[in-house]
């Protein structure tokens, strides 16, 4: 792991640019705008970190782990090991994690591991607590982000419950695909996220591909027909 503290004294352009990027990731700018002072305070606390593939950002039950914002690469959140291992989700560019356990004053319930080279920004527990205590507007902005992510997780859970494996797979693909309809997840990861056996998920993906709804290749799936995929049951 490589750590570099972003310059925080004065209006350093690189630090403020990183702070502005973080602000776009956490909440709605129109409803809770941030001023120059908020960005300077955030810029002074950010640490840039690089994580090698397989590297652990934080471990389940160990913490507080601080707050992590992914700039590039993918980070897998998982619980358990061996056959009992389950992948909760995969974080990508712009995703945030660690702040909810921090707010609840509890260690993270899952382990975060880099799937490929990851570049991220980090806020230590002390820095995060200090920002929320001293920057009221930034605290409000962050809480809107937390509420939005919790609502998304709840809607996703409801959508996955009770459906067939085919319907669950379709919903997961729609949720994880980016604006171009692409998601870079292995079939093993998708199976772990669904709590299903890999051969069963491979079969479902093959059926969806044969129906012209998706294209499947190694660690790469592209959604071709969102409307039809959303109707799968």
PDB file of C-alpha atoms in Angstrom:
ATOM      1  CA  UNK A   1       0.000   0.000   0.000  1.00  0.00           C
ATOM      2  CA  UNK A   2       1.296   3.459  -0.880  1.00  0.00           C
ATOM      3  CA  UNK A   3       0.112   6.445   1.146  1.00  0.00           C
ATOM      4  CA  UNK A   4       0.584  10.103   0.339  1.00  0.00           C
ATOM      5  CA  UNK A   5      -0.916  12.933   2.345  1.00  0.00           C
ATOM      6  CA  UNK A   6      -2.405  15.499   0.014  1.00  0.00           C
ATOM      7  CA  UNK A   7      -1.098  18.998   0.705  1.00  0.00           C
ATOM      8  CA  UNK A   8      -3.472  20.850   2.995  1.00  0.00           C
ATOM      9  CA  UNK A   9      -1.898  24.238   3.681  1.00  0.00           C
ATOM     10  CA  UNK A  10      -3.216  26.937   1.457  1.00  0.00           C
ATOM     11  CA  UNK A  11      -5.347  26.557  -1.662  1.00  0.00           C
ATOM     12  CA  UNK A  12      -3.281  23.731  -3.215  1.00  0.00           C
ATOM     13  CA  UNK A  13      -4.924  23.048  -6.607  1.00  0.00           C
ATOM     14  CA  UNK A  14      -4.442  19.270  -6.543  1.00  0.00           C
ATOM     15  CA  UNK A  15      -5.846  18.941  -3.027  1.00  0.00           C
ATOM     16  CA  UNK A  16      -8.840  21.168  -3.724  1.00  0.00           C
ATOM     17  CA  UNK A  17      -9.518  19.331  -6.982  1.00  0.00           C
ATOM     18  CA  UNK A  18      -9.572  16.039  -5.080  1.00  0.00           C
ATOM     19  CA  UNK A  19     -11.858  17.564  -2.461  1.00  0.00           C
ATOM     20  CA  UNK A  20     -14.242  18.760  -5.168  1.00  0.00           C
ATOM     21  CA  UNK A  21     -14.300  15.250  -6.635  1.00  0.00           C
ATOM     22  CA  UNK A  22     -15.143  13.827  -3.196  1.00  0.00           C
ATOM     23  CA  UNK A  23     -17.926  16.380  -2.818  1.00  0.00           C
ATOM     24  CA  UNK A  24     -19.498  15.180  -6.069  1.00  0.00           C
ATOM     25  CA  UNK A  25     -19.480  11.625  -4.683  1.00  0.00           C
ATOM     26  CA  UNK A  26     -21.257  12.459  -1.438  1.00  0.00           C
ATOM     27  CA  UNK A  27     -24.707  13.948  -1.825  1.00  0.00           C
ATOM     28  CA  UNK A  28     -26.510  16.459  -3.969  1.00  0.00           C
ATOM     29  CA  UNK A  29     -24.705  19.675  -4.698  1.00  0.00           C
ATOM     30  CA  UNK A  30     -27.861  21.600  -5.621  1.00  0.00           C
ATOM     31  CA  UNK A  31     -29.603  20.967  -2.303  1.00  0.00           C
ATOM     32  CA  UNK A  32     -26.539  21.193  -0.046  1.00  0.00           C
ATOM     33  CA  UNK A  33     -23.873  23.328  -1.760  1.00  0.00           C
ATOM     34  CA  UNK A  34     -20.359  23.480  -0.335  1.00  0.00           C
ATOM     35  CA  UNK A  35     -18.364  26.669  -0.040  1.00  0.00           C
ATOM     36  CA  UNK A  36     -14.610  27.268  -0.468  1.00  0.00           C
ATOM     37  CA  UNK A  37     -14.026  26.791   3.267  1.00  0.00           C
ATOM     38  CA  UNK A  38     -15.672  23.353   3.176  1.00  0.00           C
ATOM     39  CA  UNK A  39     -13.475  22.283   0.277  1.00  0.00           C
ATOM     40  CA  UNK A  40     -10.318  23.604   1.955  1.00  0.00           C
ATOM     41  CA  UNK A  41     -11.153  21.713   5.163  1.00  0.00           C
ATOM     42  CA  UNK A  42     -11.787  18.520   3.216  1.00  0.00           C
ATOM     43  CA  UNK A  43      -8.640  18.964   1.108  1.00  0.00           C
ATOM     44  CA  UNK A  44      -6.458  19.309   4.199  1.00  0.00           C
ATOM     45  CA  UNK A  45      -7.498  15.879   5.516  1.00  0.00           C
ATOM     46  CA  UNK A  46      -7.486  13.622   2.431  1.00  0.00           C
ATOM     47  CA  UNK A  47      -4.816  10.953   1.937  1.00  0.00           C
ATOM     48  CA  UNK A  48      -4.144   9.442  -1.494  1.00  0.00           C
ATOM     49  CA  UNK A  49      -3.577   5.676  -1.367  1.00  0.00           C
ATOM     50  CA  UNK A  50      -2.706   3.006  -3.925  1.00  0.00           C
ATOM     51  CA  UNK A  51      -3.666  -0.615  -3.226  1.00  0.00           C
ATOM     52  CA  UNK A  52      -2.187  -3.558  -5.138  1.00  0.00           C
ATOM     53  CA  UNK A  53      -4.450  -6.390  -6.387  1.00  0.00           C
ATOM     54  CA  UNK A  54      -5.372  -8.622  -3.457  1.00  0.00           C
ATOM     55  CA  UNK A  55      -4.519  -5.917  -0.944  1.00  0.00           C
ATOM     56  CA  UNK A  56      -6.891  -5.371   1.986  1.00  0.00           C
ATOM     57  CA  UNK A  57      -8.288  -1.907   2.619  1.00  0.00           C
ATOM     58  CA  UNK A  58      -9.904  -2.979   5.894  1.00  0.00           C
ATOM     59  CA  UNK A  59     -10.969  -6.206   7.612  1.00  0.00           C
ATOM     60  CA  UNK A  60     -14.269  -7.314   9.110  1.00  0.00           C
ATOM     61  CA  UNK A  61     -14.450  -6.702  12.841  1.00  0.00           C
ATOM     62  CA  UNK A  62     -11.326  -4.544  12.909  1.00  0.00           C
ATOM     63  CA  UNK A  63     -11.660  -0.824  13.244  1.00  0.00           C
ATOM     64  CA  UNK A  64     -12.760   1.843  13.073  1.00  0.00           C
ATOM     65  CA  UNK A  65     -11.454   1.616   9.537  1.00  0.00           C
ATOM     66  CA  UNK A  66     -11.871   5.201   8.345  1.00  0.00           C
ATOM     67  CA  UNK A  67     -13.598   6.316   5.144  1.00  0.00           C
ATOM     68  CA  UNK A  68     -12.557   5.166   1.665  1.00  0.00           C
ATOM     69  CA  UNK A  69     -13.457   6.776  -1.675  1.00  0.00           C
ATOM     70  CA  UNK A  70     -12.578   4.796  -4.799  1.00  0.00           C
ATOM     71  CA  UNK A  71     -11.036   6.789  -7.654  1.00  0.00           C
ATOM     72  CA  UNK A  72     -10.230   3.856  -9.927  1.00  0.00           C
ATOM     73  CA  UNK A  73     -10.197   0.076  -9.805  1.00  0.00           C
ATOM     74  CA  UNK A  74     -12.576  -2.329  -8.072  1.00  0.00           C
ATOM     75  CA  UNK A  75     -12.923  -3.287  -4.421  1.00  0.00           C
ATOM     76  CA  UNK A  76     -14.802  -6.379  -3.299  1.00  0.00           C
ATOM     77  CA  UNK A  77     -16.759  -6.348  -0.025  1.00  0.00           C
ATOM     78  CA  UNK A  78     -17.142  -9.885   1.323  1.00  0.00           C
ATOM     79  CA  UNK A  79     -17.959 -11.845   4.466  1.00  0.00           C
ATOM     80  CA  UNK A  80     -16.970 -15.372   5.474  1.00  0.00           C
ATOM     81  CA  UNK A  81     -14.500 -17.667   3.766  1.00  0.00           C
ATOM     82  CA  UNK A  82     -14.416 -20.868   1.743  1.00  0.00           C
ATOM     83  CA  UNK A  83     -17.842 -22.190   0.822  1.00  0.00           C
ATOM     84  CA  UNK A  84     -19.453 -19.776   3.272  1.00  0.00           C
ATOM     85  CA  UNK A  85     -17.882 -16.753   1.603  1.00  0.00           C
ATOM     86  CA  UNK A  86     -20.385 -14.248   0.225  1.00  0.00           C
ATOM     87  CA  UNK A  87     -19.697 -11.109  -1.804  1.00  0.00           C
ATOM     88  CA  UNK A  88     -21.956  -8.246  -0.786  1.00  0.00           C
ATOM     89  CA  UNK A  89     -21.022  -5.860  -3.556  1.00  0.00           C
ATOM     90  CA  UNK A  90     -18.132  -4.547  -5.639  1.00  0.00           C
ATOM     91  CA  UNK A  91     -17.156  -0.896  -5.299  1.00  0.00           C
ATOM     92  CA  UNK A  92     -15.976   1.108  -8.298  1.00  0.00           C
ATOM     93  CA  UNK A  93     -15.107   4.666  -9.261  1.00  0.00           C
ATOM     94  CA  UNK A  94     -16.934   7.220  -7.120  1.00  0.00           C
ATOM     95  CA  UNK A  95     -18.126   4.727  -4.495  1.00  0.00           C
ATOM     96  CA  UNK A  96     -17.753   5.445  -0.788  1.00  0.00           C
ATOM     97  CA  UNK A  97     -17.480   3.033   2.138  1.00  0.00           C
ATOM     98  CA  UNK A  98     -16.560   2.992   5.794  1.00  0.00           C
ATOM     99  CA  UNK A  99     -18.530   6.091   6.748  1.00  0.00           C
ATOM    100  CA  UNK A 100     -21.649   4.264   7.977  1.00  0.00           C
ATOM    101  CA  UNK A 101     -19.719   2.038  10.448  1.00  0.00           C
ATOM    102  CA  UNK A 102     -17.884   5.200  11.544  1.00  0.00           C
ATOM    103  CA  UNK A 103     -21.158   7.024  12.226  1.00  0.00           C
ATOM    104  CA  UNK A 104     -22.460   3.998  14.164  1.00  0.00           C
ATOM    105  CA  UNK A 105     -19.128   3.661  16.032  1.00  0.00           C
ATOM    106  CA  UNK A 106     -18.752   0.026  15.069  1.00  0.00           C
ATOM    107  CA  UNK A 107     -16.110  -1.965  13.168  1.00  0.00           C
ATOM    108  CA  UNK A 108     -16.914  -2.814   9.528  1.00  0.00           C
ATOM    109  CA  UNK A 109     -18.962  -6.028   9.156  1.00  0.00           C
ATOM    110  CA  UNK A 110     -17.095  -7.099   5.991  1.00  0.00           C
ATOM    111  CA  UNK A 111     -13.614  -7.188   4.504  1.00  0.00           C
ATOM    112  CA  UNK A 112     -12.658  -4.900   1.602  1.00  0.00           C
ATOM    113  CA  UNK A 113     -10.115  -6.306  -0.865  1.00  0.00           C
ATOM    114  CA  UNK A 114      -8.760  -4.850  -4.112  1.00  0.00           C
ATOM    115  CA  UNK A 115      -9.625  -6.909  -7.194  1.00  0.00           C
ATOM    116  CA  UNK A 116      -7.163  -4.974  -9.362  1.00  0.00           C
ATOM    117  CA  UNK A 117      -4.890  -1.933  -8.886  1.00  0.00           C
ATOM    118  CA  UNK A 118      -6.941   0.550  -6.854  1.00  0.00           C
ATOM    119  CA  UNK A 119      -6.438   4.266  -6.416  1.00  0.00           C
ATOM    120  CA  UNK A 120      -8.445   5.834  -3.611  1.00  0.00           C
ATOM    121  CA  UNK A 121      -8.740   8.706  -1.174  1.00  0.00           C
ATOM    122  CA  UNK A 122      -8.826   8.031   2.557  1.00  0.00           C
ATOM    123  CA  UNK A 123     -10.125   9.885   5.597  1.00  0.00           C
ATOM    124  CA  UNK A 124      -8.853   8.694   8.964  1.00  0.00           C
ATOM    125  CA  UNK A 125     -11.413   8.251  11.781  1.00  0.00           C
ATOM    126  CA  UNK A 126     -10.087  11.383  13.472  1.00  0.00           C
ATOM    127  CA  UNK A 127     -10.228  13.428  10.271  1.00  0.00           C
ATOM    128  CA  UNK A 128     -13.761  12.267   9.457  1.00  0.00           C
ATOM    129  CA  UNK A 129     -15.058  13.024  12.956  1.00  0.00           C
ATOM    130  CA  UNK A 130     -13.374  16.422  12.897  1.00  0.00           C
ATOM    131  CA  UNK A 131     -14.890  17.356   9.536  1.00  0.00           C
ATOM    132  CA  UNK A 132     -18.416  16.450  10.595  1.00  0.00           C
ATOM    133  CA  UNK A 133     -18.034  18.348  13.864  1.00  0.00           C
ATOM    134  CA  UNK A 134     -16.583  21.522  12.348  1.00  0.00           C
ATOM    135  CA  UNK A 135     -18.201  21.753   8.905  1.00  0.00           C
ATOM    136  CA  UNK A 136     -21.987  21.720   9.289  1.00  0.00           C
ATOM    137  CA  UNK A 137     -22.767  21.992   5.583  1.00  0.00           C
ATOM    138  CA  UNK A 138     -20.368  19.188   4.729  1.00  0.00           C
ATOM    139  CA  UNK A 139     -21.953  17.033   7.464  1.00  0.00           C
ATOM    140  CA  UNK A 140     -25.411  17.592   5.954  1.00  0.00           C
ATOM    141  CA  UNK A 141     -24.060  16.798   2.503  1.00  0.00           C
ATOM    142  CA  UNK A 142     -22.506  13.564   3.760  1.00  0.00           C
ATOM    143  CA  UNK A 143     -25.706  12.468   5.497  1.00  0.00           C
ATOM    144  CA  UNK A 144     -27.694  12.860   2.265  1.00  0.00           C
ATOM    145  CA  UNK A 145     -25.182  10.492   0.650  1.00  0.00           C
ATOM    146  CA  UNK A 146     -25.586   7.947   3.469  1.00  0.00           C
ATOM    147  CA  UNK A 147     -29.396   8.092   3.227  1.00  0.00           C
ATOM    148  CA  UNK A 148     -29.288   7.672  -0.561  1.00  0.00           C
ATOM    149  CA  UNK A 149     -26.982   4.645  -0.378  1.00  0.00           C
ATOM    150  CA  UNK A 150     -29.064   2.989   2.344  1.00  0.00           C
ATOM    151  CA  UNK A 151     -32.238   3.493   0.296  1.00  0.00           C
ATOM    152  CA  UNK A 152     -30.545   1.999  -2.778  1.00  0.00           C
ATOM    153  CA  UNK A 153     -29.375  -1.019  -0.779  1.00  0.00           C
ATOM    154  CA  UNK A 154     -32.863  -1.536   0.625  1.00  0.00           C
ATOM    155  CA  UNK A 155     -34.475  -1.358  -2.821  1.00  0.00           C
ATOM    156  CA  UNK A 156     -31.901  -3.762  -4.199  1.00  0.00           C
ATOM    157  CA  UNK A 157     -32.508  -6.259  -1.387  1.00  0.00           C
ATOM    158  CA  UNK A 158     -36.266  -6.119  -1.917  1.00  0.00           C
ATOM    159  CA  UNK A 159     -35.774  -6.658  -5.642  1.00  0.00           C
ATOM    160  CA  UNK A 160     -33.622  -9.738  -5.100  1.00  0.00           C
ATOM    161  CA  UNK A 161     -35.807 -11.434  -2.512  1.00  0.00           C
ATOM    162  CA  UNK A 162     -38.260 -14.064  -3.630  1.00  0.00           C
ATOM    163  CA  UNK A 163     -37.422 -14.120  -7.329  1.00  0.00           C
ATOM    164  CA  UNK A 164     -35.990 -16.936  -9.405  1.00  0.00           C
ATOM    165  CA  UNK A 165     -32.236 -17.105  -9.911  1.00  0.00           C
ATOM    166  CA  UNK A 166     -32.773 -15.835 -13.458  1.00  0.00           C
ATOM    167  CA  UNK A 167     -34.721 -12.816 -12.186  1.00  0.00           C
ATOM    168  CA  UNK A 168     -32.160 -12.148  -9.444  1.00  0.00           C
ATOM    169  CA  UNK A 169     -29.315 -12.313 -11.947  1.00  0.00           C
ATOM    170  CA  UNK A 170     -31.105  -9.939 -14.312  1.00  0.00           C
ATOM    171  CA  UNK A 171     -31.742  -7.445 -11.519  1.00  0.00           C
ATOM    172  CA  UNK A 172     -28.126  -7.628 -10.369  1.00  0.00           C
ATOM    173  CA  UNK A 173     -26.830  -6.988 -13.888  1.00  0.00           C
ATOM    174  CA  UNK A 174     -29.093  -3.960 -14.245  1.00  0.00           C
ATOM    175  CA  UNK A 175     -28.030  -2.573 -10.858  1.00  0.00           C
ATOM    176  CA  UNK A 176     -24.299  -3.063 -11.430  1.00  0.00           C
ATOM    177  CA  UNK A 177     -24.062  -1.956 -15.083  1.00  0.00           C
ATOM    178  CA  UNK A 178     -22.642   1.495 -15.759  1.00  0.00           C
ATOM    179  CA  UNK A 179     -24.116   4.097 -18.101  1.00  0.00           C
ATOM    180  CA  UNK A 180     -22.854   2.166 -21.137  1.00  0.00           C
ATOM    181  CA  UNK A 181     -24.454  -1.065 -19.923  1.00  0.00           C
ATOM    182  CA  UNK A 182     -21.112  -2.617 -19.027  1.00  0.00           C
ATOM    183  CA  UNK A 183     -20.019  -4.323 -15.811  1.00  0.00           C
ATOM    184  CA  UNK A 184     -16.603  -5.798 -15.122  1.00  0.00           C
ATOM    185  CA  UNK A 185     -17.406  -8.662 -12.769  1.00  0.00           C
ATOM    186  CA  UNK A 186     -16.335 -12.262 -13.010  1.00  0.00           C
ATOM    187  CA  UNK A 187     -19.013 -14.940 -13.074  1.00  0.00           C
ATOM    188  CA  UNK A 188     -17.600 -16.250  -9.790  1.00  0.00           C
ATOM    189  CA  UNK A 189     -18.122 -12.833  -8.184  1.00  0.00           C
ATOM    190  CA  UNK A 190     -21.683 -12.612  -9.512  1.00  0.00           C
ATOM    191  CA  UNK A 191     -22.413 -16.058  -8.076  1.00  0.00           C
ATOM    192  CA  UNK A 192     -20.978 -15.010  -4.708  1.00  0.00           C
ATOM    193  CA  UNK A 193     -23.070 -11.830  -4.708  1.00  0.00           C
ATOM    194  CA  UNK A 194     -26.213 -13.860  -5.352  1.00  0.00           C
ATOM    195  CA  UNK A 195     -25.306 -16.590  -2.884  1.00  0.00           C
ATOM    196  CA  UNK A 196     -25.665 -19.154  -5.677  1.00  0.00           C
ATOM    197  CA  UNK A 197     -23.494 -21.875  -7.200  1.00  0.00           C
ATOM    198  CA  UNK A 198     -21.272 -20.741 -10.056  1.00  0.00           C
ATOM    199  CA  UNK A 199     -22.459 -23.417 -12.549  1.00  0.00           C
ATOM    200  CA  UNK A 200     -26.059 -22.310 -11.975  1.00  0.00           C
ATOM    201  CA  UNK A 201     -25.188 -18.659 -12.587  1.00  0.00           C
ATOM    202  CA  UNK A 202     -23.131 -19.571 -15.662  1.00  0.00           C
ATOM    203  CA  UNK A 203     -26.170 -21.395 -17.047  1.00  0.00           C
ATOM    204  CA  UNK A 204     -28.425 -18.388 -16.433  1.00  0.00           C
ATOM    205  CA  UNK A 205     -25.947 -16.008 -18.064  1.00  0.00           C
ATOM    206  CA  UNK A 206     -25.723 -18.335 -21.047  1.00  0.00           C
ATOM    207  CA  UNK A 207     -29.505 -18.311 -21.394  1.00  0.00           C
ATOM    208  CA  UNK A 208     -29.641 -14.504 -21.169  1.00  0.00           C
ATOM    209  CA  UNK A 209     -26.892 -14.264 -23.788  1.00  0.00           C
ATOM    210  CA  UNK A 210     -28.694 -16.717 -26.084  1.00  0.00           C
ATOM    211  CA  UNK A 211     -31.838 -14.585 -25.780  1.00  0.00           C
ATOM    212  CA  UNK A 212     -29.872 -11.546 -26.964  1.00  0.00           C
ATOM    213  CA  UNK A 213     -30.170  -9.678 -23.665  1.00  0.00           C
ATOM    214  CA  UNK A 214     -26.472  -9.633 -22.700  1.00  0.00           C
ATOM    215  CA  UNK A 215     -23.007 -10.346 -24.052  1.00  0.00           C
ATOM    216  CA  UNK A 216     -20.726 -12.376 -21.775  1.00  0.00           C
ATOM    217  CA  UNK A 217     -16.940 -12.645 -21.795  1.00  0.00           C
ATOM    218  CA  UNK A 218     -14.200 -13.089 -19.178  1.00  0.00           C
ATOM    219  CA  UNK A 219     -14.832 -10.605 -16.324  1.00  0.00           C
ATOM    220  CA  UNK A 220     -16.898  -8.530 -18.706  1.00  0.00           C
ATOM    221  CA  UNK A 221     -20.652  -8.439 -19.320  1.00  0.00           C
ATOM    222  CA  UNK A 222     -22.551  -5.947 -21.458  1.00  0.00           C
ATOM    223  CA  UNK A 223     -26.285  -5.401 -21.157  1.00  0.00           C
ATOM    224  CA  UNK A 224     -27.741  -5.191 -24.669  1.00  0.00           C
ATOM    225  CA  UNK A 225     -31.478  -4.805 -23.984  1.00  0.00           C
ATOM    226  CA  UNK A 226     -32.280  -3.167 -20.635  1.00  0.00           C
ATOM    227  CA  UNK A 227     -36.038  -3.118 -21.183  1.00  0.00           C
ATOM    228  CA  UNK A 228     -36.296  -6.829 -21.890  1.00  0.00           C
ATOM    229  CA  UNK A 229     -33.835  -7.703 -19.146  1.00  0.00           C
ATOM    230  CA  UNK A 230     -35.971  -5.780 -16.625  1.00  0.00           C
ATOM    231  CA  UNK A 231     -38.976  -7.948 -17.581  1.00  0.00           C
ATOM    232  CA  UNK A 232     -37.214 -11.241 -16.879  1.00  0.00           C
ATOM    233  CA  UNK A 233     -38.969 -13.277 -14.169  1.00  0.00           C
TER     234      UNK A 233
END
